[in-house]
Short mmCIF file of C-alpha atoms and ligand atoms in Angstrom, two decimals:
data_model
loop_
_atom_site.label_atom_id
_atom_site.label_comp_id
_atom_site.label_asym_id
_atom_site.label_seq_id
_atom_site.Cartn_x
_atom_site.Cartn_y
_atom_site.Cartn_z
CA MET A 1445 -33.58 6.74 -20.50
CA THR A 1446 -35.54 8.56 -17.83
CA GLY A 1447 -35.38 7.98 -14.11
CA SER A 1448 -31.77 6.97 -13.52
CA LYS A 1449 -30.11 9.20 -10.97
CA LEU A 1450 -27.07 11.16 -11.99
CA GLN A 1451 -24.28 11.90 -9.56
CA SER A 1452 -21.54 14.47 -9.44
CA VAL A 1453 -18.13 13.56 -10.83
CA ARG A 1454 -15.98 11.60 -8.37
CA GLY A 1455 -13.93 13.95 -6.22
CA MET A 1456 -16.02 16.98 -7.21
CA HIS A 1457 -18.40 18.09 -4.52
CA ASP A 1458 -21.43 20.27 -4.08
CA ILE A 1459 -21.19 22.79 -1.26
CA LEU A 1460 -24.67 22.54 0.24
CA PRO A 1461 -26.80 25.35 1.70
CA GLN A 1462 -26.11 24.16 5.26
CA ASP A 1463 -22.40 24.63 4.62
CA THR A 1464 -22.36 27.89 2.68
CA PRO A 1465 -22.82 30.15 5.73
CA LEU A 1466 -19.48 28.92 7.08
CA TRP A 1467 -17.78 29.30 3.70
CA GLN A 1468 -19.15 32.83 3.36
CA ALA A 1469 -18.12 33.83 6.88
CA VAL A 1470 -14.60 32.51 6.27
CA GLU A 1471 -14.38 34.19 2.87
CA SER A 1472 -15.45 37.52 4.29
CA ILE A 1473 -12.79 37.38 7.02
CA LEU A 1474 -10.15 36.46 4.44
CA ARG A 1475 -11.26 39.29 2.17
CA ARG A 1476 -11.16 41.84 4.97
CA GLY A 1477 -7.57 40.85 5.77
CA LEU A 1478 -6.59 41.18 2.11
CA ASP A 1479 -8.22 44.61 1.87
CA ASN A 1480 -6.51 45.77 5.03
CA TYR A 1481 -3.07 44.72 3.80
CA GLY A 1482 -3.61 46.36 0.41
CA TYR A 1483 -4.09 43.30 -1.81
CA ARG A 1484 -6.31 43.65 -4.89
CA GLN A 1485 -8.38 40.96 -6.50
CA ILE A 1486 -7.71 39.58 -9.98
CA ARG A 1487 -10.20 37.24 -11.66
CA LEU A 1488 -8.72 34.68 -14.00
CA PRO A 1489 -10.08 32.08 -16.44
CA ILE A 1490 -10.46 28.51 -15.23
CA VAL A 1491 -9.05 27.15 -18.49
CA GLU A 1492 -5.60 27.98 -19.85
CA LYS A 1493 -3.38 26.60 -22.60
CA THR A 1494 -1.75 23.36 -21.46
CA GLU A 1495 1.68 24.71 -22.32
CA LEU A 1496 1.39 27.37 -19.62
CA PHE A 1497 1.30 24.75 -16.87
CA LYS A 1498 4.00 22.59 -18.42
CA ARG A 1499 6.33 25.57 -18.64
CA SER A 1500 5.66 26.87 -15.13
CA ILE A 1501 4.84 24.00 -12.77
CA GLY A 1502 7.45 21.75 -14.39
CA GLU A 1503 7.24 18.61 -16.53
CA VAL A 1504 8.43 16.25 -13.78
CA THR A 1505 5.93 17.12 -11.07
CA ASP A 1506 2.92 15.23 -9.75
CA ILE A 1507 0.62 17.85 -11.20
CA VAL A 1508 1.91 17.84 -14.77
CA GLU A 1509 2.78 14.14 -14.89
CA LYS A 1510 -0.52 12.75 -13.75
CA GLU A 1511 -3.00 15.20 -12.29
CA MET A 1512 -4.05 17.60 -15.03
CA TYR A 1513 -7.46 17.66 -16.69
CA THR A 1514 -6.28 18.22 -20.24
CA PHE A 1515 -8.46 18.11 -23.33
CA THR A 1516 -8.37 19.09 -26.94
CA ASP A 1517 -10.61 22.01 -27.82
CA ARG A 1518 -12.80 21.82 -30.92
CA ASN A 1519 -10.18 23.76 -32.83
CA GLY A 1520 -7.47 21.25 -31.95
CA GLU A 1521 -5.75 23.29 -29.21
CA SER A 1522 -4.65 21.55 -26.00
CA LEU A 1523 -6.29 23.19 -23.00
CA THR A 1524 -6.19 22.38 -19.27
CA LEU A 1525 -8.49 23.07 -16.35
CA ARG A 1526 -6.23 25.06 -14.05
CA PRO A 1527 -4.58 22.89 -11.35
CA GLU A 1528 -3.39 26.03 -9.51
CA GLY A 1529 -3.55 29.79 -9.94
CA THR A 1530 -0.02 31.17 -9.95
CA ALA A 1531 0.73 30.31 -13.59
CA GLY A 1532 -2.45 32.00 -14.86
CA CYS A 1533 -1.83 35.02 -12.64
CA VAL A 1534 1.68 35.50 -14.03
CA ARG A 1535 0.37 34.97 -17.56
CA ALA A 1536 -2.27 37.66 -17.03
CA CYS A 1537 0.17 40.13 -15.48
CA ILE A 1538 2.58 39.77 -18.41
CA GLU A 1539 -0.22 39.92 -20.98
CA HIS A 1540 -1.66 43.14 -19.55
CA GLY A 1541 1.64 44.85 -18.78
CA LEU A 1542 0.96 44.97 -15.04
CA LEU A 1543 4.56 44.21 -14.15
CA ARG A 1544 6.30 47.34 -15.43
CA GLY A 1545 7.96 48.91 -12.40
CA ALA A 1546 5.84 46.50 -10.48
CA ASN A 1547 4.96 46.66 -6.87
CA LEU A 1548 1.84 44.55 -6.99
CA ARG A 1549 -0.16 42.74 -4.34
CA LEU A 1550 -2.83 40.49 -5.84
CA TRP A 1551 -5.24 37.76 -4.81
CA TYR A 1552 -7.72 35.45 -6.48
CA GLN A 1553 -10.04 32.71 -5.46
CA GLY A 1554 -11.79 29.82 -7.13
CA PRO A 1555 -11.89 26.18 -8.13
CA MET A 1556 -8.79 24.23 -9.12
CA PHE A 1557 -8.74 20.78 -10.73
CA ARG A 1558 -6.36 17.89 -10.14
CA HIS A 1559 -6.95 14.25 -10.98
CA GLU A 1560 -5.82 12.88 -7.61
CA ARG A 1561 -7.06 9.95 -5.59
CA PRO A 1562 -10.01 11.45 -3.68
CA GLN A 1563 -9.84 11.20 0.11
CA LYS A 1564 -10.52 13.46 3.07
CA GLY A 1565 -8.92 16.85 2.30
CA ARG A 1566 -7.99 15.82 -1.24
CA TYR A 1567 -10.45 16.34 -4.05
CA ARG A 1568 -10.47 16.60 -7.83
CA GLN A 1569 -12.20 19.95 -7.77
CA PHE A 1570 -11.13 22.02 -4.78
CA HIS A 1571 -10.87 25.71 -4.01
CA GLN A 1572 -7.89 27.87 -3.36
CA LEU A 1573 -7.42 31.44 -2.34
CA GLY A 1574 -4.14 32.57 -3.85
CA VAL A 1575 -2.05 35.58 -2.89
CA GLU A 1576 0.75 36.82 -5.16
CA THR A 1577 3.20 39.71 -4.96
CA TYR A 1578 5.38 41.06 -7.78
CA GLY A 1579 8.31 43.44 -7.54
CA PRO A 1580 9.74 43.42 -4.02
CA LYS A 1581 12.67 41.03 -3.75
CA GLY A 1582 13.61 41.32 -0.09
CA PRO A 1583 12.52 38.97 2.68
CA ASP A 1584 10.16 41.60 4.07
CA ILE A 1585 7.44 40.66 1.59
CA ASP A 1586 7.97 36.96 2.42
CA ALA A 1587 7.42 37.91 6.06
CA GLU A 1588 4.34 39.98 5.18
CA LEU A 1589 2.76 36.92 3.57
CA ILE A 1590 3.24 35.09 6.86
CA LEU A 1591 1.83 37.99 8.90
CA LEU A 1592 -1.24 38.21 6.67
CA ALA A 1593 -1.91 34.51 7.24
CA ARG A 1594 -1.34 34.74 10.98
CA GLN A 1595 -3.76 37.62 11.17
CA TRP A 1596 -6.36 35.42 9.41
CA TRP A 1597 -5.78 32.51 11.80
CA ARG A 1598 -6.29 34.89 14.73
CA GLU A 1599 -9.47 36.34 13.27
CA LEU A 1600 -10.76 32.84 12.59
CA GLY A 1601 -9.82 31.65 16.09
CA ILE A 1602 -7.51 28.85 14.90
CA ALA A 1603 -4.07 30.35 15.59
CA ASP A 1604 -3.30 27.49 17.99
CA LYS A 1605 -4.13 24.84 15.38
CA LEU A 1606 -1.59 25.86 12.75
CA GLU A 1607 2.17 25.54 12.79
CA LEU A 1608 4.49 27.32 10.44
CA GLN A 1609 7.26 25.36 8.74
CA ILE A 1610 9.84 27.16 6.63
CA ASN A 1611 12.83 26.32 4.47
CA SER A 1612 15.01 27.86 1.81
CA LEU A 1613 15.44 26.35 -1.64
CA GLY A 1614 18.27 28.72 -2.54
CA THR A 1615 18.98 29.52 -6.17
CA LEU A 1616 18.83 27.23 -9.18
CA GLY A 1617 22.63 26.87 -9.16
CA GLU A 1618 22.68 25.91 -5.49
CA ARG A 1619 19.95 23.38 -6.07
CA GLN A 1620 21.91 21.83 -8.92
CA ALA A 1621 24.96 21.29 -6.71
CA TYR A 1622 22.78 19.85 -3.98
CA ARG A 1623 20.98 17.67 -6.49
CA GLN A 1624 24.19 15.79 -7.26
CA GLU A 1625 24.73 15.07 -3.57
CA LEU A 1626 21.17 13.92 -3.26
CA VAL A 1627 21.39 11.58 -6.26
CA ALA A 1628 24.59 10.10 -4.86
CA TYR A 1629 22.91 9.53 -1.49
CA PHE A 1630 19.70 7.97 -2.80
CA SER A 1631 21.60 5.86 -5.38
CA THR A 1632 23.30 3.96 -2.59
CA PHE A 1633 19.83 3.02 -1.31
CA GLU A 1634 18.21 2.51 -4.70
CA HIS A 1635 16.83 -0.93 -3.73
CA ALA A 1636 14.85 0.71 -0.90
CA LEU A 1637 13.23 3.39 -3.05
CA ASP A 1638 9.57 3.12 -4.02
CA GLU A 1639 8.55 3.25 -7.69
CA ASP A 1640 7.87 6.99 -7.75
CA SER A 1641 11.19 7.77 -6.12
CA LYS A 1642 13.13 5.46 -8.44
CA ARG A 1643 11.63 7.27 -11.37
CA ARG A 1644 12.49 10.62 -9.85
CA LEU A 1645 16.02 9.73 -8.87
CA HIS A 1646 17.37 11.10 -12.12
CA SER A 1647 14.54 13.27 -13.39
CA ASN A 1648 13.70 15.28 -10.25
CA PRO A 1649 15.41 13.92 -7.11
CA LEU A 1650 14.36 16.82 -4.85
CA ARG A 1651 10.82 15.63 -5.22
CA ILE A 1652 11.74 12.41 -3.39
CA LEU A 1653 12.02 14.52 -0.23
CA ASP A 1654 8.38 15.48 -0.71
CA SER A 1655 7.23 11.82 -0.74
CA LYS A 1656 4.20 11.03 1.40
CA ASN A 1657 5.07 7.30 1.51
CA PRO A 1658 5.70 6.34 5.18
CA ASP A 1659 8.17 3.62 4.11
CA MET A 1660 10.41 6.26 2.62
CA GLN A 1661 10.56 8.52 5.64
CA SER A 1662 13.62 7.20 7.46
CA LEU A 1663 15.66 7.21 4.27
CA ILE A 1664 14.58 10.79 3.64
CA GLU A 1665 15.49 11.78 7.21
CA GLY A 1666 19.10 10.79 6.54
CA ALA A 1667 19.45 12.67 3.26
CA PRO A 1668 21.77 15.68 2.92
CA LYS A 1669 20.03 18.98 3.64
CA LEU A 1670 19.64 21.64 0.98
CA ILE A 1671 20.01 24.39 3.53
CA ASP A 1672 23.64 23.32 4.06
CA TYR A 1673 24.37 23.95 0.38
CA LEU A 1674 23.23 27.56 0.18
CA GLY A 1675 25.56 30.40 -0.75
CA GLU A 1676 25.97 33.59 1.25
CA SER A 1677 23.32 35.62 -0.51
CA SER A 1678 20.65 32.92 -0.09
CA ARG A 1679 21.65 32.50 3.54
CA ALA A 1680 21.34 36.24 4.07
CA HIS A 1681 17.84 36.22 2.56
CA PHE A 1682 16.81 33.38 4.84
CA ARG A 1683 18.36 35.10 7.88
CA GLY A 1684 16.54 38.31 6.97
CA PHE A 1685 13.29 36.36 6.78
CA THR A 1686 13.70 34.58 10.11
CA ASP A 1687 14.83 37.85 11.78
CA LEU A 1688 11.57 39.48 10.72
CA LEU A 1689 9.52 36.50 11.90
CA ASP A 1690 11.31 36.63 15.25
CA ALA A 1691 10.73 40.36 15.55
CA ALA A 1692 7.02 39.88 14.86
CA GLY A 1693 6.73 37.08 17.40
CA ILE A 1694 5.98 34.35 14.86
CA VAL A 1695 6.69 30.82 15.99
CA TYR A 1696 8.09 28.54 13.26
CA SER A 1697 10.25 25.53 12.68
CA VAL A 1698 12.79 25.01 9.92
CA ASN A 1699 11.90 21.87 7.97
CA PRO A 1700 14.83 20.95 5.72
CA ARG A 1701 12.64 18.50 3.78
CA LEU A 1702 10.14 21.12 2.75
CA VAL A 1703 10.69 21.39 -1.02
CA ARG A 1704 7.15 22.05 -2.34
CA GLY A 1705 5.62 20.16 -5.23
CA LEU A 1706 6.14 22.75 -7.97
CA ASP A 1707 9.33 23.60 -9.84
CA TYR A 1708 9.12 27.37 -9.82
CA TYR A 1709 9.97 28.04 -6.17
CA CYS A 1710 13.30 29.47 -4.97
CA LEU A 1711 14.66 30.85 -1.68
CA THR A 1712 11.86 31.09 0.90
CA VAL A 1713 9.26 28.33 1.02
CA PHE A 1714 6.73 27.74 3.76
CA GLU A 1715 3.72 25.71 4.80
CA TRP A 1716 1.11 26.21 7.50
CA VAL A 1717 0.34 22.73 8.79
CA THR A 1718 -2.25 21.36 11.18
CA GLY A 1719 -2.31 18.09 13.08
CA GLU A 1720 -6.10 17.99 13.02
CA LEU A 1721 -6.75 16.85 9.47
CA GLY A 1722 -4.76 13.62 9.29
CA ALA A 1723 -2.46 13.13 6.31
CA GLN A 1724 -3.81 16.16 4.45
CA GLY A 1725 -2.47 18.62 7.02
CA THR A 1726 -1.09 21.39 4.82
CA VAL A 1727 -3.63 24.19 4.81
CA CYS A 1728 -1.62 26.95 3.20
CA ALA A 1729 1.62 26.77 1.24
CA GLY A 1730 3.84 29.00 -0.82
CA GLY A 1731 7.11 30.78 -1.26
CA ARG A 1732 9.22 32.87 -3.55
CA TYR A 1733 9.36 32.28 -7.33
CA ASP A 1734 11.74 34.88 -8.72
CA SER A 1735 12.39 33.26 -12.09
CA LEU A 1736 8.87 32.37 -13.17
CA VAL A 1737 7.95 35.68 -14.79
CA GLU A 1738 11.01 35.54 -17.04
CA GLN A 1739 10.44 31.85 -17.71
CA LEU A 1740 6.99 32.73 -19.05
CA GLY A 1741 8.31 35.47 -21.30
CA GLY A 1742 8.07 38.55 -19.05
CA THR A 1743 10.70 41.01 -17.82
CA PRO A 1744 12.48 39.41 -14.86
CA THR A 1745 10.37 40.29 -11.80
CA PRO A 1746 10.81 38.95 -8.27
CA ALA A 1747 7.67 37.28 -6.98
CA ALA A 1748 6.32 35.54 -3.91
CA GLY A 1749 2.96 34.12 -2.92
CA PHE A 1750 0.97 31.29 -1.44
CA ALA A 1751 -2.22 29.32 -1.90
CA LEU A 1752 -4.69 28.49 0.81
CA GLY A 1753 -6.71 25.27 0.51
CA MET A 1754 -10.26 26.36 1.28
CA GLU A 1755 -11.74 22.89 1.96
CA ARG A 1756 -9.02 22.16 4.51
CA LEU A 1757 -9.44 25.55 6.16
CA VAL A 1758 -13.22 25.21 6.30
CA SER A 1759 -13.04 21.73 7.79
CA LEU A 1760 -10.76 23.08 10.55
CA LEU A 1761 -13.61 25.44 11.39
CA ALA A 1762 -16.44 22.92 11.19
CA HIS A 1763 -17.45 23.37 14.83
CA SER A 1764 -16.84 27.07 15.17
CA SER A 1765 -19.57 29.59 15.85
CA LEU A 1766 -18.86 31.13 12.44
CA ALA A 1767 -20.95 28.30 11.00
CA GLN A 1768 -24.19 29.87 12.23
CA PRO A 1769 -26.07 31.74 9.51
CA ALA A 1770 -27.71 34.98 10.57
CA PRO A 1771 -31.44 34.33 11.04
CA PRO A 1772 -33.93 36.71 9.43
CA HIS A 1773 -35.19 39.64 11.52
CA GLY A 1774 -38.72 38.84 10.51
CA TYR A 1775 -40.81 36.12 8.89
CA MET A 1776 -43.99 37.25 7.19
CA ILE A 1777 -47.10 35.12 7.40
CA ARG A 1778 -49.89 35.73 4.89
CA VAL A 1779 -53.28 34.05 4.83
CA GLY A 1780 -55.92 34.80 2.17
CA ALA A 1781 -55.65 36.18 -1.35
CA ALA A 1782 -55.98 39.86 -0.38
CA ALA A 1783 -53.43 39.40 2.42
CA GLU A 1784 -50.98 37.69 0.11
CA LYS A 1785 -51.00 40.65 -2.23
CA ALA A 1786 -50.90 43.27 0.57
CA GLY A 1787 -48.09 41.37 2.34
CA LEU A 1788 -45.96 41.19 -0.76
CA VAL A 1789 -46.32 44.92 -1.38
CA LEU A 1790 -45.66 45.77 2.26
CA ALA A 1791 -42.54 43.58 2.33
CA GLU A 1792 -41.11 45.48 -0.63
CA ARG A 1793 -41.80 48.84 1.01
CA LEU A 1794 -40.05 47.64 4.16
CA ARG A 1795 -37.02 46.39 2.22
CA GLU A 1796 -36.80 49.70 0.42
CA ARG A 1797 -36.87 51.71 3.66
CA LEU A 1798 -34.58 49.39 5.64
CA PRO A 1799 -31.86 48.04 3.33
CA GLY A 1800 -30.32 46.01 6.18
CA LEU A 1801 -33.59 44.18 6.92
CA ARG A 1802 -33.56 40.40 6.55
CA LEU A 1803 -37.18 39.53 5.88
CA VAL A 1804 -38.45 36.17 4.68
CA VAL A 1805 -41.92 36.18 3.16
CA HIS A 1806 -43.67 32.84 3.49
CA ALA A 1807 -44.37 31.26 0.12
CA GLY A 1808 -46.58 28.33 -0.78
CA GLY A 1809 -49.68 29.15 1.28
CA GLY A 1810 -50.99 27.10 4.21
CA SER A 1811 -52.85 27.76 7.45
CA PHE A 1812 -51.77 30.25 10.12
CA LYS A 1813 -50.66 27.30 12.19
CA SER A 1814 -48.42 25.75 9.58
CA GLN A 1815 -46.96 29.13 8.65
CA PHE A 1816 -46.21 29.89 12.31
CA LYS A 1817 -44.26 26.65 12.48
CA LYS A 1818 -42.12 27.78 9.55
CA ALA A 1819 -41.66 31.20 11.16
CA ASP A 1820 -40.48 29.54 14.34
CA LYS A 1821 -38.07 27.30 12.47
CA SER A 1822 -36.57 30.24 10.59
CA GLY A 1823 -35.07 31.57 13.82
CA ALA A 1824 -36.63 35.00 13.26
CA PRO A 1825 -37.37 36.94 16.47
CA TYR A 1826 -40.61 38.35 15.03
CA ALA A 1827 -43.48 37.14 12.91
CA LEU A 1828 -45.16 39.80 10.76
CA ILE A 1829 -48.72 38.65 10.29
CA MET A 1830 -50.89 39.70 7.38
CA GLY A 1831 -54.44 38.38 7.59
CA GLU A 1832 -57.73 39.58 6.09
CA GLU A 1833 -58.21 42.16 8.83
CA GLU A 1834 -54.68 43.58 8.60
CA ALA A 1835 -54.99 43.73 4.82
CA SER A 1836 -58.23 45.68 4.93
CA ARG A 1837 -56.86 48.12 7.53
CA GLN A 1838 -53.50 48.45 5.71
CA GLN A 1839 -51.68 47.40 8.85
CA VAL A 1840 -49.64 44.40 9.98
CA SER A 1841 -49.48 42.48 13.25
CA VAL A 1842 -46.14 41.89 14.92
CA LYS A 1843 -45.68 38.98 17.28
CA PRO A 1844 -42.50 38.17 19.21
CA LEU A 1845 -41.42 34.55 18.71
CA ARG A 1846 -38.46 34.28 21.04
CA LYS A 1847 -39.64 36.17 24.10
CA GLU A 1848 -42.85 36.94 25.95
CA GLY A 1849 -44.75 39.92 24.66
CA ILE A 1850 -47.99 41.05 23.16
CA GLN A 1851 -49.02 40.93 19.54
CA GLN A 1852 -49.64 44.43 18.23
CA MET A 1853 -51.16 45.76 15.03
CA LEU A 1854 -49.12 48.59 13.52
CA ASP A 1855 -49.38 50.84 10.49
CA PHE A 1856 -46.40 51.23 8.14
CA ASP A 1857 -44.75 54.18 9.89
CA ARG A 1858 -45.08 52.65 13.34
CA LEU A 1859 -43.75 49.35 12.01
CA ILE A 1860 -40.65 51.12 10.65
CA GLU A 1861 -40.16 52.83 14.03
CA PHE A 1862 -40.58 49.51 15.80
CA LEU A 1863 -38.05 47.67 13.61
CA GLN A 1864 -35.60 50.57 13.85
CA SER A 1865 -35.68 50.54 17.62
CA GLU A 1866 -35.46 46.75 17.82
CA PHE A 1867 -32.59 46.27 15.37
CA ASN A 1868 -30.88 49.63 15.10
CA PHE A 1869 -30.66 49.70 11.31
CA GLN A 1870 -28.30 52.34 9.93
P1 LIG B 2568 -0.25 18.25 -1.14
O1 LIG B 2568 1.17 18.09 -0.70
O2 LIG B 2568 -1.25 18.16 -0.03
O3 LIG B 2568 -0.59 17.44 -2.35
P2 LIG B 2568 0.42 20.42 -2.84
O4 LIG B 2568 1.83 20.66 -2.52
O5 LIG B 2568 0.06 19.66 -4.05
O6 LIG B 2568 -0.34 19.77 -1.58
P3 LIG B 2568 -0.18 23.15 -3.49
O7 LIG B 2568 -0.17 22.92 -4.93
O8 LIG B 2568 0.89 23.91 -2.87
O9 LIG B 2568 -0.39 21.76 -2.73
O10 LIG B 2568 -1.58 23.79 -3.09
C1 LIG B 2568 -1.74 24.64 -1.95
C2 LIG B 2568 -2.82 24.13 -1.04
O11 LIG B 2568 -3.99 23.77 -1.76
C3 LIG B 2568 -2.47 22.86 -0.30
O12 LIG B 2568 -1.70 23.15 0.82
C4 LIG B 2568 -3.84 22.34 0.08
O13 LIG B 2568 -4.34 23.02 1.21
C5 LIG B 2568 -4.64 22.70 -1.12
N1 LIG B 2568 -4.76 21.54 -2.03
C6 LIG B 2568 -3.86 21.10 -2.93
N2 LIG B 2568 -4.33 20.03 -3.59
C7 LIG B 2568 -5.57 19.78 -3.08
C8 LIG B 2568 -6.60 18.81 -3.36
N3 LIG B 2568 -6.45 17.90 -4.31
N4 LIG B 2568 -7.74 18.87 -2.63
C9 LIG B 2568 -7.92 19.80 -1.68
N5 LIG B 2568 -7.01 20.74 -1.39
C10 LIG B 2568 -5.84 20.75 -2.07
MG1 LIG B 2569 -0.40 17.63 -4.44
#
């Protein structure tokens, strides 16, 4: 049984060390934006009771119908690896009484699981950063969610790659009236519907609008538009939203076919879309979901949020300068048993004095020559050399690797002074 190579589960990927610097740089920019706008992090379990997703996302959705990783726990309970974060976030807020008199701005981040057909930008384990707000019911919070995202795109240098599409789904009642019109329309073309759409015609006809099948597109183009079926209050909410976007100089287009793949949305929905990632062009998507809290057993609380697909965002940034990891300030070379010990101790004293110092200590032995090669490859501007002589004199030699300059032997205090003046540590 030994020797055969194991591979990761299809559609579930490792994020390798050459890619983590970009992920970390992106995550830190996203986090700074969230801090600045007053959003606080919540950390949620990856597994929830299956019922939670059925009751929130909706029985007749792609996710619940065919994408969930559901299993029976040893005690016979049906559990599911979370396919998205909103349901768990609402569950947690109700459970811990966070919604009383709520005016909450929350975010979370982590892996999500959906059994989809893997392709570029579509995986079975993927990562989302989710943002949720509870309490405010006006369009100003919808607009804030857009502004937060735009601020991220600017910071990340991709504002010109993302377009905002918006729509309004109105209220449940308005959607029901519209639904009848939609069923009537698609019924007259039933022969032209694909299998999925035929199935949805009576169970969840709005979802037909969301179809990715190119053969369905012209039929969908001709369908009645939900936005024409909205009542005055929904229209006013949408007008309020677009007024704020206009005032803030946000460019958007109204996409009447934007219905989102989950049942809990109402009123404002939006997607940030790019043309650079092929068919999987939606990077960030969300909207308002005013009835979900009540639906899951909480006091009625207006809510709005979005989820950002991290893999898609990161692949938009693949060639950006953010991808460069910061090289170490120094790479320590040690040759000889006494030098190895002295170097290790010296490195710790340096780290203690200069908490910002990035210092890599060579491990695994080798000649001066081979260690210098590693030092060079590390990108560090300086090699700190600990040989027999340095060890016996309790000093260290410093040699510039990226510019001309002499090698000098320094004692601890002079080394600290040298590093301080080179790198300006706080
Ligand atoms: P799509 O229409 O692409 O299937 P969705 O409507 O199912 O997306 P949401 O549930 O709204 O997507 O998730 C929000 C974001 O999470 C998406 O816009 C996308 O960026 C990302 N996302 C969703 N599913 C996947 C997946 N399987 N792999 C990678 N990213 C995903
Ligand atoms: Mg999907």
